[in-house]
Amino acid sequence: PLLLCGCAPLLLLYRDSQQVPDFYREVSVQAFPETQQIELRDELERRVLDLHNQTRHSGQWQAEFTEDQLNAWLATQLPQQFPQLMPTGTRDPRVKIAEDRVQAGCRWQHESLESVISVEAEVYLTETPNQLAIRLLAVRAGRIPLPLGQLLDRISLAARRGGLDLTWGQEQGDPVALVQIPTRHESYRLQELHVSGVEVQEGRVLVVGLTERVPEPNDDSPQLGLSRLLPQALKDVQSTP
C-alpha cells in the first residue's frame, strides 16, 4: 500500500502529460488531403511574396494569413525545407488562431516519453512604433504546466541566430517577448516601413501598415528607393522554387 501511495502522484503526472489539448486534436483531425495542403501552402507563399512586393512601394499595404494556410505550410514545407527550425525530438507542429489568442503545439518524444507541448499566447502591437509583443500565457506538456526559464532562453537564442531584435518584458506576471521591427534598413535606405496593426481574429491573422519614402541624406528632394524590410523567413520563401 505504501508503494502504491508513493507511485500514485507519478501515475497522475504521467496521465496528465498524455492528455492531448483540444485545439491540437481539432486542427489535426481537420487535416486536409495532400493535394489541398499543397494548394494552401502555395497560397500562403503567394501572399508572403505579395506582401514583399507591396512593401517595396510607397503607400498602404496589408496581408491576411489563415490558420489552414499556416498549418498546411507547417505540415508540408517546414519539415522538408527548414528541418533545422524544429527542436530535437519534436514533430507535427500545428497552430490554432482564435479571437485575440494563438495556440501552438507539437508532438515531443524523448526515448520512451512522448507528449504534446503547447503554448498559448497573445499577439499585439505595443505603443512603441513597430514593436510586436508576444505574451506567453501558458506552456504545457499535456495538462502539466512547464517552467518557462529554459524555454525563454531557447527563444532568445533562436532570435539572435535569426537576427531579430528581441527583449523580454512582463505583463501581470506573464513573460512578454518584445520584437522590434526595424523601420529603416541599408537595403531600402530611401523608404521607411511602419506596421500599424496586427489583428488576431478567428482563423486568421491580418497585418496592415504603410511604406513611406524619405529624402536622400543631405538632399531635400525625395527619391523613391527600394524597400526590403521582411523577416528572414520571407526571404527564404522568395528564394524557394
mmCIF file of N, CA, C and O in Angstrom, residues 2-56:
data_model
loop_
_atom_site.group_PDB
_atom_site.id
_atom_site.type_symbol
_atom_site.label_atom_id
_atom_site.label_comp_id
_atom_site.label_asym_id
_atom_site.label_seq_id
_atom_site.Cartn_x
_atom_site.Cartn_y
_atom_site.Cartn_z
ATOM 1 N N LEU A 2 1.936 1.252 0.807
ATOM 2 C CA LEU A 2 2.794 2.436 0.838
ATOM 3 C C LEU A 2 3.428 2.682 -0.522
ATOM 4 O O LEU A 2 3.570 3.831 -0.971
ATOM 5 N N LEU A 3 3.810 1.596 -1.199
ATOM 6 C CA LEU A 3 4.414 1.734 -2.522
ATOM 7 C C LEU A 3 3.416 2.318 -3.511
ATOM 8 O O LEU A 3 3.748 3.193 -4.316
ATOM 9 N N LEU A 4 2.181 1.841 -3.411
ATOM 10 C CA LEU A 4 1.143 2.358 -4.310
ATOM 11 C C LEU A 4 0.884 3.828 -4.046
ATOM 12 O O LEU A 4 0.700 4.620 -4.979
ATOM 13 N N CYS A 5 0.870 4.205 -2.771
ATOM 14 C CA CYS A 5 0.661 5.619 -2.429
ATOM 15 C C CYS A 5 1.794 6.486 -2.976
ATOM 16 O O CYS A 5 1.573 7.609 -3.428
ATOM 17 N N GLY A 6 3.016 5.938 -2.914
ATOM 18 C CA GLY A 6 4.147 6.698 -3.412
ATOM 19 C C GLY A 6 4.139 6.846 -4.916
ATOM 20 O O GLY A 6 4.592 7.845 -5.459
ATOM 21 N N CYS A 7 3.620 5.826 -5.605
ATOM 22 C CA CYS A 7 3.603 5.850 -7.071
ATOM 23 C C CYS A 7 2.422 6.634 -7.628
ATOM 24 O O CYS A 7 2.450 7.063 -8.784
ATOM 25 N N ALA A 8 1.385 6.816 -6.817
ATOM 26 C CA ALA A 8 0.162 7.462 -7.320
ATOM 27 C C ALA A 8 0.419 8.838 -7.926
ATOM 28 O O ALA A 8 -0.070 9.128 -9.029
ATOM 29 N N PRO A 9 1.196 9.730 -7.254
ATOM 30 C CA PRO A 9 1.443 11.050 -7.865
ATOM 31 C C PRO A 9 2.148 10.942 -9.211
ATOM 32 O O PRO A 9 1.844 11.703 -10.136
ATOM 33 N N LEU A 10 3.093 10.005 -9.329
ATOM 34 C CA LEU A 10 3.796 9.831 -10.597
ATOM 35 C C LEU A 10 2.862 9.345 -11.687
ATOM 36 O O LEU A 10 2.936 9.792 -12.838
ATOM 37 N N LEU A 11 1.964 8.447 -11.319
ATOM 38 C CA LEU A 11 1.000 7.946 -12.298
ATOM 39 C C LEU A 11 0.059 9.050 -12.748
ATOM 40 O O LEU A 11 -0.300 9.141 -13.935
ATOM 41 N N LEU A 12 -0.342 9.909 -11.810
ATOM 42 C CA LEU A 12 -1.222 11.023 -12.162
ATOM 43 C C LEU A 12 -0.508 12.014 -13.080
ATOM 44 O O LEU A 12 -1.090 12.528 -14.035
ATOM 45 N N LEU A 13 0.771 12.284 -12.779
ATOM 46 C CA LEU A 13 1.552 13.178 -13.627
ATOM 47 C C LEU A 13 1.691 12.604 -15.033
ATOM 48 O O LEU A 13 1.547 13.318 -16.041
ATOM 49 N N TYR A 14 1.978 11.317 -15.107
ATOM 50 C CA TYR A 14 2.114 10.671 -16.415
ATOM 51 C C TYR A 14 0.803 10.743 -17.177
ATOM 52 O O TYR A 14 0.789 11.066 -18.378
ATOM 53 N N ARG A 15 -0.311 10.478 -16.508
ATOM 54 C CA ARG A 15 -1.617 10.532 -17.167
ATOM 55 C C ARG A 15 -1.892 11.926 -17.712
ATOM 56 O O ARG A 15 -2.321 12.083 -18.860
ATOM 57 N N ASP A 16 -1.614 12.940 -16.888
ATOM 58 C CA ASP A 16 -1.866 14.312 -17.327
ATOM 59 C C ASP A 16 -0.954 14.708 -18.477
ATOM 60 O O ASP A 16 -1.343 15.496 -19.347
ATOM 61 N N SER A 17 0.268 14.175 -18.491
ATOM 62 C CA SER A 17 1.196 14.512 -19.570
ATOM 63 C C SER A 17 0.769 13.915 -20.903
ATOM 64 O O SER A 17 1.198 14.379 -21.964
ATOM 65 N N GLN A 18 -0.083 12.883 -20.861
ATOM 66 C CA GLN A 18 -0.520 12.216 -22.085
ATOM 67 C C GLN A 18 -1.795 12.829 -22.677
ATOM 68 O O GLN A 18 -2.236 12.424 -23.750
ATOM 69 N N GLN A 19 -2.368 13.796 -21.982
ATOM 70 C CA GLN A 19 -3.582 14.431 -22.488
ATOM 71 C C GLN A 19 -3.253 15.328 -23.679
ATOM 72 O O GLN A 19 -2.324 16.127 -23.629
ATOM 73 N N VAL A 20 -4.003 15.161 -24.753
ATOM 74 C CA VAL A 20 -3.810 15.977 -25.958
ATOM 75 C C VAL A 20 -4.719 17.195 -25.876
ATOM 76 O O VAL A 20 -5.928 17.047 -25.682
ATOM 77 N N PRO A 21 -4.174 18.410 -25.988
ATOM 78 C CA PRO A 21 -5.024 19.607 -25.918
ATOM 79 C C PRO A 21 -6.124 19.574 -26.967
ATOM 80 O O PRO A 21 -5.926 19.073 -28.079
ATOM 81 N N ASP A 22 -7.278 20.113 -26.616
ATOM 82 C CA ASP A 22 -8.422 20.098 -27.534
ATOM 83 C C ASP A 22 -8.093 20.774 -28.858
ATOM 84 O O ASP A 22 -8.459 20.278 -29.928
ATOM 85 N N PHE A 23 -7.402 21.916 -28.811
ATOM 86 C CA PHE A 23 -7.119 22.645 -30.047
ATOM 87 C C PHE A 23 -6.228 21.820 -30.962
ATOM 88 O O PHE A 23 -6.399 21.826 -32.187
ATOM 89 N N TYR A 24 -5.258 21.095 -30.378
ATOM 90 C CA TYR A 24 -4.329 20.304 -31.196
ATOM 91 C C TYR A 24 -5.053 19.141 -31.856
ATOM 92 O O TYR A 24 -4.830 18.837 -33.030
ATOM 93 N N ARG A 25 -5.933 18.511 -31.098
ATOM 94 C CA ARG A 25 -6.721 17.421 -31.658
ATOM 95 C C ARG A 25 -7.614 17.936 -32.788
ATOM 96 O O ARG A 25 -7.766 17.294 -33.823
ATOM 97 N N GLU A 26 -8.188 19.121 -32.594
ATOM 98 C CA GLU A 26 -9.093 19.696 -33.594
ATOM 99 C C GLU A 26 -8.377 19.987 -34.906
ATOM 100 O O GLU A 26 -8.848 19.601 -35.975
ATOM 101 N N VAL A 27 -7.241 20.672 -34.845
ATOM 102 C CA VAL A 27 -6.554 21.023 -36.086
ATOM 103 C C VAL A 27 -5.926 19.793 -36.727
ATOM 104 O O VAL A 27 -5.748 19.745 -37.949
ATOM 105 N N SER A 28 -5.576 18.783 -35.947
ATOM 106 C CA SER A 28 -5.029 17.558 -36.517
ATOM 107 C C SER A 28 -6.117 16.749 -37.214
ATOM 108 O O SER A 28 -5.907 16.186 -38.291
ATOM 109 N N VAL A 29 -7.305 16.699 -36.610
ATOM 110 C CA VAL A 29 -8.415 15.962 -37.212
ATOM 111 C C VAL A 29 -8.845 16.619 -38.512
ATOM 112 O O VAL A 29 -9.261 15.952 -39.461
ATOM 113 N N GLN A 30 -8.718 17.943 -38.577
ATOM 114 C CA GLN A 30 -9.147 18.666 -39.759
ATOM 115 C C GLN A 30 -8.079 18.711 -40.844
ATOM 116 O O GLN A 30 -8.130 19.547 -41.740
ATOM 117 N N ALA A 31 -7.095 17.832 -40.776
ATOM 118 C CA ALA A 31 -6.038 17.815 -41.788
ATOM 119 C C ALA A 31 -6.639 17.587 -43.171
ATOM 120 O O ALA A 31 -7.531 16.753 -43.359
ATOM 121 N N PHE A 32 -6.124 18.324 -44.130
ATOM 122 C CA PHE A 32 -6.637 18.240 -45.485
ATOM 123 C C PHE A 32 -5.883 17.180 -46.276
ATOM 124 O O PHE A 32 -4.761 16.804 -45.927
ATOM 125 N N PRO A 33 -6.489 16.699 -47.379
ATOM 126 C CA PRO A 33 -5.754 15.798 -48.266
ATOM 127 C C PRO A 33 -4.471 16.466 -48.759
ATOM 128 O O PRO A 33 -4.375 17.699 -48.798
ATOM 129 N N GLU A 34 -3.506 15.667 -49.145
ATOM 130 C CA GLU A 34 -2.192 16.201 -49.508
ATOM 131 C C GLU A 34 -2.267 17.235 -50.622
ATOM 132 O O GLU A 34 -1.586 18.275 -50.562
ATOM 133 N N THR A 35 -3.098 16.984 -51.639
ATOM 134 C CA THR A 35 -3.204 17.939 -52.747
ATOM 135 C C THR A 35 -3.726 19.290 -52.261
ATOM 136 O O THR A 35 -3.250 20.339 -52.694
ATOM 137 N N GLN A 36 -4.691 19.256 -51.353
ATOM 138 C CA GLN A 36 -5.227 20.511 -50.838
ATOM 139 C C GLN A 36 -4.229 21.204 -49.917
ATOM 140 O O GLN A 36 -4.147 22.438 -49.882
ATOM 141 N N GLN A 37 -3.462 20.427 -49.175
ATOM 142 C CA GLN A 37 -2.421 21.017 -48.337
ATOM 143 C C GLN A 37 -1.405 21.766 -49.192
ATOM 144 O O GLN A 37 -0.960 22.868 -48.831
ATOM 145 N N ILE A 38 -1.047 21.180 -50.334
ATOM 146 C CA ILE A 38 -0.089 21.830 -51.229
ATOM 147 C C ILE A 38 -0.671 23.127 -51.779
ATOM 148 O O ILE A 38 0.024 24.153 -51.866
ATOM 149 N N GLU A 39 -1.954 23.115 -52.129
ATOM 150 C CA GLU A 39 -2.608 24.331 -52.621
ATOM 151 C C GLU A 39 -2.615 25.421 -51.545
ATOM 152 O O GLU A 39 -2.328 26.593 -51.829
ATOM 153 N N LEU A 40 -2.931 25.051 -50.306
ATOM 154 C CA LEU A 40 -2.954 26.012 -49.213
ATOM 155 C C LEU A 40 -1.549 26.537 -48.912
ATOM 156 O O LEU A 40 -1.363 27.737 -48.666
ATOM 157 N N ARG A 41 -0.571 25.654 -48.952
ATOM 158 C CA ARG A 41 0.817 26.069 -48.744
ATOM 159 C C ARG A 41 1.246 27.069 -49.804
ATOM 160 O O ARG A 41 1.857 28.106 -49.503
ATOM 161 N N ASP A 42 0.949 26.754 -51.063
ATOM 162 C CA ASP A 42 1.329 27.652 -52.155
ATOM 163 C C ASP A 42 0.629 29.006 -52.033
ATOM 164 O O ASP A 42 1.223 30.049 -52.349
ATOM 165 N N GLU A 43 -0.621 28.995 -51.572
ATOM 166 C CA GLU A 43 -1.345 30.253 -51.404
ATOM 167 C C GLU A 43 -0.687 31.103 -50.318
ATOM 168 O O GLU A 43 -0.576 32.328 -50.452
ATOM 169 N N LEU A 44 -0.242 30.468 -49.235
ATOM 170 C CA LEU A 44 0.458 31.211 -48.189
ATOM 171 C C LEU A 44 1.717 31.857 -48.752
ATOM 172 O O LEU A 44 1.995 33.039 -48.506
ATOM 173 N N GLU A 45 2.493 31.109 -49.526
ATOM 174 C CA GLU A 45 3.735 31.649 -50.064
ATOM 175 C C GLU A 45 3.455 32.761 -51.072
ATOM 176 O O GLU A 45 4.217 33.738 -51.147
ATOM 177 N N ARG A 46 2.369 32.637 -51.833
ATOM 178 C CA ARG A 46 1.998 33.722 -52.741
ATOM 179 C C ARG A 46 1.671 34.996 -51.964
ATOM 180 O O ARG A 46 2.043 36.102 -52.368
ATOM 181 N N ARG A 47 0.978 34.834 -50.852
ATOM 182 C CA ARG A 47 0.615 36.013 -50.049
ATOM 183 C C ARG A 47 1.846 36.643 -49.395
ATOM 184 O O ARG A 47 1.917 37.867 -49.244
ATOM 185 N N VAL A 48 2.804 35.816 -49.011
ATOM 186 C CA VAL A 48 4.046 36.347 -48.451
ATOM 187 C C VAL A 48 4.786 37.165 -49.512
ATOM 188 O O VAL A 48 5.262 38.272 -49.240
ATOM 189 N N LEU A 49 4.875 36.642 -50.725
ATOM 190 C CA LEU A 49 5.540 37.375 -51.791
ATOM 191 C C LEU A 49 4.757 38.620 -52.180
ATOM 192 O O LEU A 49 5.336 39.656 -52.521
ATOM 193 N N ASP A 50 3.448 38.520 -52.116
ATOM 194 C CA ASP A 50 2.596 39.696 -52.358
ATOM 195 C C ASP A 50 2.918 40.797 -51.360
ATOM 196 O O ASP A 50 3.025 41.983 -51.718
ATOM 197 N N LEU A 51 3.043 40.405 -50.090
ATOM 198 C CA LEU A 51 3.374 41.371 -49.052
ATOM 199 C C LEU A 51 4.734 42.000 -49.322
ATOM 200 O O LEU A 51 4.915 43.218 -49.187
ATOM 201 N N HIS A 52 5.687 41.187 -49.709
ATOM 202 C CA HIS A 52 7.008 41.698 -50.042
ATOM 203 C C HIS A 52 6.927 42.747 -51.156
ATOM 204 O O HIS A 52 7.527 43.821 -51.060
ATOM 205 N N ASN A 53 6.173 42.446 -52.204
ATOM 206 C CA ASN A 53 6.051 43.384 -53.321
ATOM 207 C C ASN A 53 5.348 44.669 -52.913
ATOM 208 O O ASN A 53 5.705 45.762 -53.364
ATOM 209 N N GLN A 54 4.327 44.549 -52.058
ATOM 210 C CA GLN A 54 3.614 45.740 -51.606
ATOM 211 C C GLN A 54 4.528 46.668 -50.806
ATOM 212 O O GLN A 54 4.487 47.889 -50.969
ATOM 213 N N THR A 55 5.356 46.091 -49.940
ATOM 214 C CA THR A 55 6.207 46.923 -49.088
ATOM 215 C C THR A 55 7.350 47.574 -49.860
ATOM 216 O O THR A 55 8.027 48.453 -49.323
ATOM 217 N N ARG A 56 7.576 47.172 -51.083
ATOM 218 C CA ARG A 56 8.627 47.783 -51.900
ATOM 219 C C ARG A 56 8.228 49.153 -52.431
ATOM 220 O O ARG A 56 9.067 49.889 -52.942
#
